[in-house]
mmCIF file of C-alpha atoms in Angstrom:
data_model
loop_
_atom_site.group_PDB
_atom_site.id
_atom_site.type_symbol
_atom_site.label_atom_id
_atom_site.label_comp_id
_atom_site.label_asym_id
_atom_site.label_seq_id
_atom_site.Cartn_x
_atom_site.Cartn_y
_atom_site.Cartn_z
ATOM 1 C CA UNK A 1 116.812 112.680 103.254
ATOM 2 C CA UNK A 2 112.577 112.288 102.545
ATOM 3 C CA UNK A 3 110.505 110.621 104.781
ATOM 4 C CA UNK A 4 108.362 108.198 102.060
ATOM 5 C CA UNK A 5 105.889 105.137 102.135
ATOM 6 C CA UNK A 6 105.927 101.880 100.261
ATOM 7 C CA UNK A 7 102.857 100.090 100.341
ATOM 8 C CA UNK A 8 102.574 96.261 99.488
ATOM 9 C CA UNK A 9 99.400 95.743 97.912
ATOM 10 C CA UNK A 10 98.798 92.171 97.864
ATOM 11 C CA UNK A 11 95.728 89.642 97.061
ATOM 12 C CA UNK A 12 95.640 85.831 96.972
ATOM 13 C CA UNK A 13 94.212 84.200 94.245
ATOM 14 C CA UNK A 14 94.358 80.292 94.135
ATOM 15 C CA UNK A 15 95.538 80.197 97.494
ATOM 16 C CA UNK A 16 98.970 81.677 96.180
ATOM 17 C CA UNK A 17 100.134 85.170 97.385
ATOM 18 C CA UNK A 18 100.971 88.009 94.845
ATOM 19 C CA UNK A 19 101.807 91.291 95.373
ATOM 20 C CA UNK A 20 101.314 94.691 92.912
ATOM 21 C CA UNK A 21 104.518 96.056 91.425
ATOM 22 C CA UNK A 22 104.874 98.722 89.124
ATOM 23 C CA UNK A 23 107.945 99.282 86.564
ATOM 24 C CA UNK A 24 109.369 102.912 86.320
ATOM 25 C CA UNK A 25 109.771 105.040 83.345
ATOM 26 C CA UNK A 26 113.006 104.414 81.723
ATOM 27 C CA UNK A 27 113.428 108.419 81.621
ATOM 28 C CA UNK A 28 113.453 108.769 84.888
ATOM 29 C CA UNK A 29 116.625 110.139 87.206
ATOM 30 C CA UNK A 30 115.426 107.955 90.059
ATOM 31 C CA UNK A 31 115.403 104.360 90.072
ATOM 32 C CA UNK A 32 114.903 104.179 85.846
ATOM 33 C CA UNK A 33 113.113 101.017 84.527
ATOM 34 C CA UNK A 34 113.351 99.120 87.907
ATOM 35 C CA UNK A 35 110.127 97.558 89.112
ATOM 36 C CA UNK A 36 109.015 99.007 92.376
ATOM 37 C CA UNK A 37 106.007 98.960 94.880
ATOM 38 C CA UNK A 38 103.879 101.652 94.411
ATOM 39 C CA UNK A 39 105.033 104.562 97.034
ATOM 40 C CA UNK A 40 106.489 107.952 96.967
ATOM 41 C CA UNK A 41 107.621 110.642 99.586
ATOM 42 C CA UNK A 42 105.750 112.444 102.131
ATOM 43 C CA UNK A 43 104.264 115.424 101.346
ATOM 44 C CA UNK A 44 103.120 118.532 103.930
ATOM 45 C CA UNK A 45 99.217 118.055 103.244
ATOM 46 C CA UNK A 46 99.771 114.310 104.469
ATOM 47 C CA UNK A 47 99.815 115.765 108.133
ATOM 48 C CA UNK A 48 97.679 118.840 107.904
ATOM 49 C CA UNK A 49 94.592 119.006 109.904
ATOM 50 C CA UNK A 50 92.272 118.737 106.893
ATOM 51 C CA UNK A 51 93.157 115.191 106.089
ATOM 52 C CA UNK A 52 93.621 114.164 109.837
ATOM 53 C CA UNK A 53 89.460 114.582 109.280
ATOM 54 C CA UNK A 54 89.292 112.502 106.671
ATOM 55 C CA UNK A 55 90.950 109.451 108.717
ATOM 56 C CA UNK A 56 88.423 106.666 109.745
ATOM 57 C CA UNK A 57 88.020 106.823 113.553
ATOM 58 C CA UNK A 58 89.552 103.346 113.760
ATOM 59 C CA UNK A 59 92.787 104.546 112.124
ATOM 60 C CA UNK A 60 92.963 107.361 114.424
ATOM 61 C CA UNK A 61 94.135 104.923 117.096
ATOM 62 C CA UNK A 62 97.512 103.864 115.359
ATOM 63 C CA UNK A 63 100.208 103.246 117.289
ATOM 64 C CA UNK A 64 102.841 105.667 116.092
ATOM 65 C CA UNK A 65 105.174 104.348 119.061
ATOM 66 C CA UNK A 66 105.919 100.945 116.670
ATOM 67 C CA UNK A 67 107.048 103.274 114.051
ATOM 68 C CA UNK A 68 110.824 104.113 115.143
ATOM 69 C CA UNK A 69 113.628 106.578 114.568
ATOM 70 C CA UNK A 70 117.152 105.506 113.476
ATOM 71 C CA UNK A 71 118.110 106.102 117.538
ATOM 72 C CA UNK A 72 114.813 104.140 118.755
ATOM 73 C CA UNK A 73 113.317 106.693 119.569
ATOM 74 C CA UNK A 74 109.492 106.886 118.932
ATOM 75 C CA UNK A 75 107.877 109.092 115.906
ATOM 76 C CA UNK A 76 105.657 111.683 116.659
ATOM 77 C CA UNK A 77 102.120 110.975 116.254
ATOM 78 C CA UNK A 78 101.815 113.670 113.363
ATOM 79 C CA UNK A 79 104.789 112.043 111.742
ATOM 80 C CA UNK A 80 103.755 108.546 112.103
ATOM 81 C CA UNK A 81 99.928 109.622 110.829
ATOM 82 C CA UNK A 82 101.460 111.313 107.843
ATOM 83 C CA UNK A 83 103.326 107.921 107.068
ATOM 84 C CA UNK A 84 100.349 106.456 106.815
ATOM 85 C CA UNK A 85 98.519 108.748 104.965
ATOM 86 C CA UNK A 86 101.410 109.154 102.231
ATOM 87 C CA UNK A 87 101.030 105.438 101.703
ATOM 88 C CA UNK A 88 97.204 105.888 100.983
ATOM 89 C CA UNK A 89 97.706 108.704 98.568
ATOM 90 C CA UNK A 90 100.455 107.363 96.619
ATOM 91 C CA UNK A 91 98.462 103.882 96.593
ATOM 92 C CA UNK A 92 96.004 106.340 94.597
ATOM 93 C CA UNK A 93 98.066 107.671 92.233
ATOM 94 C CA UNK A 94 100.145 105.123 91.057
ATOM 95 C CA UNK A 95 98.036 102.141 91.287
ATOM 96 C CA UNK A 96 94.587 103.398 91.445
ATOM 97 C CA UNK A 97 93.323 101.729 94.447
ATOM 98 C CA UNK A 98 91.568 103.805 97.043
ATOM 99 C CA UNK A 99 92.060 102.627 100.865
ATOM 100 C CA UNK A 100 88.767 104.716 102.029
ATOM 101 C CA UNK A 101 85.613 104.171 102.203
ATOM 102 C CA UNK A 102 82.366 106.966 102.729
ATOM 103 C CA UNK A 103 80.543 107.365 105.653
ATOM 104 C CA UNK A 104 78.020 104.655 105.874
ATOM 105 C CA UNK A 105 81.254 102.275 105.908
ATOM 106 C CA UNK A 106 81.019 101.600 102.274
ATOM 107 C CA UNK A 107 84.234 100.873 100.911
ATOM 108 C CA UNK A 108 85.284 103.069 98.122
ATOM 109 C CA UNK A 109 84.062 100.972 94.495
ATOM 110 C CA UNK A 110 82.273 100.374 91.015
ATOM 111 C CA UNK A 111 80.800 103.757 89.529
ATOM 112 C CA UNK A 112 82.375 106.307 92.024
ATOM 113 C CA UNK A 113 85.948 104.312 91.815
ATOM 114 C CA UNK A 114 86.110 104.556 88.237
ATOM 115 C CA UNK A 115 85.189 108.042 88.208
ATOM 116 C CA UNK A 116 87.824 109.146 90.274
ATOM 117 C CA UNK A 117 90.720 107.803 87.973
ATOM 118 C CA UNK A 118 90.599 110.954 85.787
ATOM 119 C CA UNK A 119 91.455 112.584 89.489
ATOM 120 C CA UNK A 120 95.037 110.605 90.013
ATOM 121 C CA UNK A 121 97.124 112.743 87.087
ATOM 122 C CA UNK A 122 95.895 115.926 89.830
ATOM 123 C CA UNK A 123 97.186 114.088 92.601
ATOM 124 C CA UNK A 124 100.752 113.258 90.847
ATOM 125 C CA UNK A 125 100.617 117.068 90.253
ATOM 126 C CA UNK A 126 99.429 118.123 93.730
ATOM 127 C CA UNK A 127 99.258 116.032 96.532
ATOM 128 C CA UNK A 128 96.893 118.414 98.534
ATOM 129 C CA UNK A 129 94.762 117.827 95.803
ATOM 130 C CA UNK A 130 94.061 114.226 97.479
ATOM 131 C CA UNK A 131 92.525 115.756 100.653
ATOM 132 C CA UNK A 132 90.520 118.092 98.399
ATOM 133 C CA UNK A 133 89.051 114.856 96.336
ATOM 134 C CA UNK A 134 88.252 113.078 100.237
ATOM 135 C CA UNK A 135 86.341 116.312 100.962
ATOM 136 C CA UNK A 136 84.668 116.322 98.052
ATOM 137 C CA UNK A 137 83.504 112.575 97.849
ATOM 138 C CA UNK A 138 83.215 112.448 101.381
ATOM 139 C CA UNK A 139 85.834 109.500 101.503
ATOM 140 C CA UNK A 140 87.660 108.671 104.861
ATOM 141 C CA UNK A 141 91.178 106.870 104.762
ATOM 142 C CA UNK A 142 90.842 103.199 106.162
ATOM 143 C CA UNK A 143 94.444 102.889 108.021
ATOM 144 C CA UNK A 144 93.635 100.576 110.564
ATOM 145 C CA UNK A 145 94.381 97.434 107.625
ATOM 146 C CA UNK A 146 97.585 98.696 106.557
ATOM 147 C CA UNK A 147 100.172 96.740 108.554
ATOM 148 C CA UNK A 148 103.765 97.828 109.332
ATOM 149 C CA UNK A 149 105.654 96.029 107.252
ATOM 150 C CA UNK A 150 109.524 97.281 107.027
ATOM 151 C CA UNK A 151 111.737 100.081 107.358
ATOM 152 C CA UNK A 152 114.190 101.036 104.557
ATOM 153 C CA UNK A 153 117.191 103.572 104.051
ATOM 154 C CA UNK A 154 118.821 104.391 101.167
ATOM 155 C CA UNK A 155 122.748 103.733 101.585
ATOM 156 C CA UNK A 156 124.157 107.168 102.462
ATOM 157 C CA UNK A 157 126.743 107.211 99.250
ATOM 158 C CA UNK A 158 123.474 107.221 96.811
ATOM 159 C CA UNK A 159 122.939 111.048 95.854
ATOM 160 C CA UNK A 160 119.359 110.574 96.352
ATOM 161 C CA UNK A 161 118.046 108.951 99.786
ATOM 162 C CA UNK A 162 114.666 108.248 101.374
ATOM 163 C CA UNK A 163 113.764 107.106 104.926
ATOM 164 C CA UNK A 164 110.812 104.281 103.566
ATOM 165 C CA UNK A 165 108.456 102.871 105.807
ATOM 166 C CA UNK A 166 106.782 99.581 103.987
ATOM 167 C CA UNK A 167 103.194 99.055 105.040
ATOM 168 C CA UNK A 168 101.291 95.683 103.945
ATOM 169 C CA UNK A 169 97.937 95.606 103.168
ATOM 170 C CA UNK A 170 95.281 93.542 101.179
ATOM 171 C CA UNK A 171 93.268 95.013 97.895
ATOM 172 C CA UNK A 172 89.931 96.025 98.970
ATOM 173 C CA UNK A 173 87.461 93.732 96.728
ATOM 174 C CA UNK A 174 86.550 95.039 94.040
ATOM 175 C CA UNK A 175 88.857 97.106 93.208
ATOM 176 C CA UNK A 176 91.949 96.656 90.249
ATOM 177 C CA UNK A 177 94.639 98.507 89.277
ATOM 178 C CA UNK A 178 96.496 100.341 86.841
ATOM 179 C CA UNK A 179 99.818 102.241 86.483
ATOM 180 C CA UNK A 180 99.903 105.814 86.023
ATOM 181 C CA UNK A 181 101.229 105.982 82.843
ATOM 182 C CA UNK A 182 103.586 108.909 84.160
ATOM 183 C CA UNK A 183 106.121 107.819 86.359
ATOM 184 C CA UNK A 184 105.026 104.302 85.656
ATOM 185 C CA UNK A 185 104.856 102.054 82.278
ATOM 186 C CA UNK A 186 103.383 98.937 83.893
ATOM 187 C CA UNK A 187 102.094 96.756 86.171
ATOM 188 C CA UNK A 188 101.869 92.845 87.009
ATOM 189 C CA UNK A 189 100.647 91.256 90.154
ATOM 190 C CA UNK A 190 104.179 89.130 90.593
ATOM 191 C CA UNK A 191 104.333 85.883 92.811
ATOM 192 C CA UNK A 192 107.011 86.567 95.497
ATOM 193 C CA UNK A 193 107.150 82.514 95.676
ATOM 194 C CA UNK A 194 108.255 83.136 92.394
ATOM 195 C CA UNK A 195 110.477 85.764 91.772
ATOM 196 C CA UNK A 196 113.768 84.426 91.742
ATOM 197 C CA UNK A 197 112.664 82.214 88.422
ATOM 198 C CA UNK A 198 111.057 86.169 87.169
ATOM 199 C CA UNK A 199 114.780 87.477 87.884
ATOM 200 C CA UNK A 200 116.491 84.761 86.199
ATOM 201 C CA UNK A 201 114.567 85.044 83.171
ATOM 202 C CA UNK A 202 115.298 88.772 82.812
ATOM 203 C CA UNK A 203 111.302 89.825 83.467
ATOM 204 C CA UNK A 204 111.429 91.996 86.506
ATOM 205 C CA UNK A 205 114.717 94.236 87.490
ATOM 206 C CA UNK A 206 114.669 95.275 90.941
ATOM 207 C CA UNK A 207 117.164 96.656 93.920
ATOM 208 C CA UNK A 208 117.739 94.811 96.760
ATOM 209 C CA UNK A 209 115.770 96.420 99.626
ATOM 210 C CA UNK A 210 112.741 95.277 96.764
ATOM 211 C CA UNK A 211 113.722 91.581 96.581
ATOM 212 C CA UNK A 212 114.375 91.050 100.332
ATOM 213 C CA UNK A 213 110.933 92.277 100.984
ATOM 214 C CA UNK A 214 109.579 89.649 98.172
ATOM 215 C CA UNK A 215 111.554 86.695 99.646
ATOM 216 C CA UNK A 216 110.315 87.950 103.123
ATOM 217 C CA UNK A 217 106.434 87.869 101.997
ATOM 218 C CA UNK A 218 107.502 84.420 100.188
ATOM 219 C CA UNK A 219 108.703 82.832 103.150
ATOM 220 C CA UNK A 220 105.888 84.673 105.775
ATOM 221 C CA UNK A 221 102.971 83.384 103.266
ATOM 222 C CA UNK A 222 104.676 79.624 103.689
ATOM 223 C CA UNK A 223 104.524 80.001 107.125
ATOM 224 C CA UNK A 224 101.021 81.426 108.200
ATOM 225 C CA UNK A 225 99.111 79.594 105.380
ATOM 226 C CA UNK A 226 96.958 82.597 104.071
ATOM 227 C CA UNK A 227 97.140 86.357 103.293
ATOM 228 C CA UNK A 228 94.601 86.824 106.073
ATOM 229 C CA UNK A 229 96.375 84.844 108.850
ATOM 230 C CA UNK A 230 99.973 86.547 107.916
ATOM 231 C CA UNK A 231 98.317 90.083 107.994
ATOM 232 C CA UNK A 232 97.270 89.324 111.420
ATOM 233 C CA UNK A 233 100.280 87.483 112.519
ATOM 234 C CA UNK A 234 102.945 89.845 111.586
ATOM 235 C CA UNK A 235 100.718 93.081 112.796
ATOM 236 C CA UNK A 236 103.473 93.434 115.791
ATOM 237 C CA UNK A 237 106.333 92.192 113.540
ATOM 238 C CA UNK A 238 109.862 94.089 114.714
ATOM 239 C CA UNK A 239 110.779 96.754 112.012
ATOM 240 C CA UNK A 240 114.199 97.845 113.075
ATOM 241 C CA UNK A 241 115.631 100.329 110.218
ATOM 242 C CA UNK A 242 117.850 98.958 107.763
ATOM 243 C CA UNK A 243 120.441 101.182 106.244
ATOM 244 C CA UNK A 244 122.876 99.096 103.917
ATOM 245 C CA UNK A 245 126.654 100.054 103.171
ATOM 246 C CA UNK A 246 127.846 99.665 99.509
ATOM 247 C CA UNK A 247 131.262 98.367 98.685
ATOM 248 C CA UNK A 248 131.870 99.365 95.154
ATOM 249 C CA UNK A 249 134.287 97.923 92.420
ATOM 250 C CA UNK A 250 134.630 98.922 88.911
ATOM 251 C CA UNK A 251 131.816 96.369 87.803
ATOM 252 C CA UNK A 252 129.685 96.168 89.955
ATOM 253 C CA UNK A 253 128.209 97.154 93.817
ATOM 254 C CA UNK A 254 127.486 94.762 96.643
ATOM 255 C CA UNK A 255 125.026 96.116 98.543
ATOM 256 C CA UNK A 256 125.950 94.692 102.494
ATOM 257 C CA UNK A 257 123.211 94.055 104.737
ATOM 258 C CA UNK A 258 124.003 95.199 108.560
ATOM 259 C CA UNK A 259 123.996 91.562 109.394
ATOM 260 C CA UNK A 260 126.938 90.907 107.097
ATOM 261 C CA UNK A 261 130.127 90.447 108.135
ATOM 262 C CA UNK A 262 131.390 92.817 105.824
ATOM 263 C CA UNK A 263 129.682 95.587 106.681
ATOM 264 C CA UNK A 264 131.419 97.348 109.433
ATOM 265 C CA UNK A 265 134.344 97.871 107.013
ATOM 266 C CA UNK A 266 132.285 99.149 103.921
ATOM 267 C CA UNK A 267 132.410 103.189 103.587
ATOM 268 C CA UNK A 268 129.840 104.722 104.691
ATOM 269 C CA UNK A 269 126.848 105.713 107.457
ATOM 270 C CA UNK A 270 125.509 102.738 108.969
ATOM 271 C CA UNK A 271 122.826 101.733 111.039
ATOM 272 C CA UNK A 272 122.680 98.795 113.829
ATOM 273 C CA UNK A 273 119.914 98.779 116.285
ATOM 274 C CA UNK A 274 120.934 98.194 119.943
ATOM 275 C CA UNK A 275 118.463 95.346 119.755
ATOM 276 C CA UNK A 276 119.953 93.902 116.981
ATOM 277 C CA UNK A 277 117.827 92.504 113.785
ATOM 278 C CA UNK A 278 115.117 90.078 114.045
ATOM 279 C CA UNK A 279 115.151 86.534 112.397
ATOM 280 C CA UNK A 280 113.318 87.738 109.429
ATOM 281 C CA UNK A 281 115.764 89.683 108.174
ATOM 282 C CA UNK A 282 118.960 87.561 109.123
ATOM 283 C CA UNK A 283 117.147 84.548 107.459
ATOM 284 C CA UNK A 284 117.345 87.025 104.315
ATOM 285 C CA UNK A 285 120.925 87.207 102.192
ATOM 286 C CA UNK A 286 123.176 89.661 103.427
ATOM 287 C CA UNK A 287 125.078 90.809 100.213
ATOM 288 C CA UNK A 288 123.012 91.517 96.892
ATOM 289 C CA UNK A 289 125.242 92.181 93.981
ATOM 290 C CA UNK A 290 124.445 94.684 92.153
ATOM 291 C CA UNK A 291 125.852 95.424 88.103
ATOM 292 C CA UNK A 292 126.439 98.927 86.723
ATOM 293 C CA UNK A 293 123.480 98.312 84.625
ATOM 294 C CA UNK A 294 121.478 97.914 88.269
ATOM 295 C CA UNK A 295 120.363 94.341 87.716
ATOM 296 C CA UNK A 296 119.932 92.566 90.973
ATOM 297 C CA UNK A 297 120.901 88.863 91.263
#
């Protein structure tokens, strides 16, 4: 199983929240055509002591203790960094938009932004190739805004799993993105207030962990007003891990929630916290049905 980052790149235009989602190649083995936030796994280089050097000093001061193992156990600081830095590099490459900014405190934009695009098919290629471009533009990774968001695993009868932390974090001004044009087709900047309406109408495909976490920013946006006071507000949010169970039938898979009452009968490794789930998840839906085409509703 891969450690990986999801990062929810979100803005607020018009007072109404949106957040950046990218849509898959269709020729991909992974996750084909679905529309995703832009993440990817952890690489080696994401902990090594070269790009611990490029972290803002306020970033340095994480605290890798709210980032959790499946047994509750904390994550080592070099772990928990990496995380963070994974989310910042693969923010890069798929999307375009750099969380850094150079050493008078300048966030990374305009000329120097633009320039660095050509650099993101390197990255894809190599991701030690990011710490090499921080070096070189003297940038230093801004993790102090990126907000710990959710914690994801794949169901353990998928062939292909990854242990996903979701961080949250406003664009920088300024700055706009762009998909890759490798992994990734397209972009839109979708309206989680929305996205049931996108689903119906056939616009966006997506698997569940994806549409929890856009009814979850829905409902937190309704309930703290602004992007600015929900950042703040959920900085401390509870991010227990949740691992769902499939129960398979020849058309189609529901994908059970811990909190269901289904799923300590569906096959396969589960996952319940000691402490139980918070009410932002259990407010969620517990079962998401899922065709063999992989269309969520």
């Amino acid at each position: 199983m891969h450690a990986a980052a999801t990062v929810l790149l979100l803005r607020e235009p018009e007072g109404e929240l949106e957040v950046l989602m990218m849509c898959r190649s269709a020729g991909l083995s992974f996750m084909a055509g679905m529309w995703v936030f832009p993440g990817g796994r952890v690489d080696a280089s994401d902990a090594s002591a070269a790009v611990r050097a490029r972290i803002a000093p306020a970033g340095r001061s994480i605290s890798p203790g709210r980032l959790l193992t499946t047994r509750g156990e904390p994550l080592a600081e070099d772990a928990a960094l990496a995380l963070h830095v994974a989310a910042c590099r693969e923010t890069f490459e798929e999307s375009g938009v750099m969380l850094a900014y150079d050493r008078s405190g300048a966030p990374c934009g305009g000329d120097r932004l633009a320039r660095l695009q050509a650099r993101r098919e390197a990255v894809a290629a190599d991701a030690s190739a990011f710490v090499t471009l921080l070096e070189q533009e003297d940038l230093y990774l801004d993790l102090a805004p990126l907000v710990y968001w959710s914690h994801w695993i794949t169901p353990s009868l998928e062939p292909k799993r990854f242990d996903t932390r979701f961080f949250a974090v406003a664009v920088p001004p300024g700055q706009a993105a762009s998909a890759d044009r490798c992994e990734l087709t397209d972009h839109a900047w979708v309206k989680p207030a929305r996205v049931r309406e996108a689903l119906e109408r056939r616009e966006i495909r997506v698997v569940p962990p994806t549409l929890l976490t856009l009814e979850d920013l829905a409902e937190s946006h309704a309930a703290h007003g602004s992007l600015a006071a929900m950042l703040e507000a959920e900085r401390d949010r509870p991010t227990p891990p949740v691992m769902p169970r499939i129960d398979a039938s020849p058309d189609a898979f529901r994908v059970l929630m811990p909190w269901d009452a289904g799923y300590a009968q569906a096959a396969g490794e589960g996952c319940c916290p000691p402490g139980g789930f918070p009410a932002h998840l259990t407010r969620r839906r517990s079962c998401v049905t899922v065709s063999r085409e992989r269309e969520a509703r």
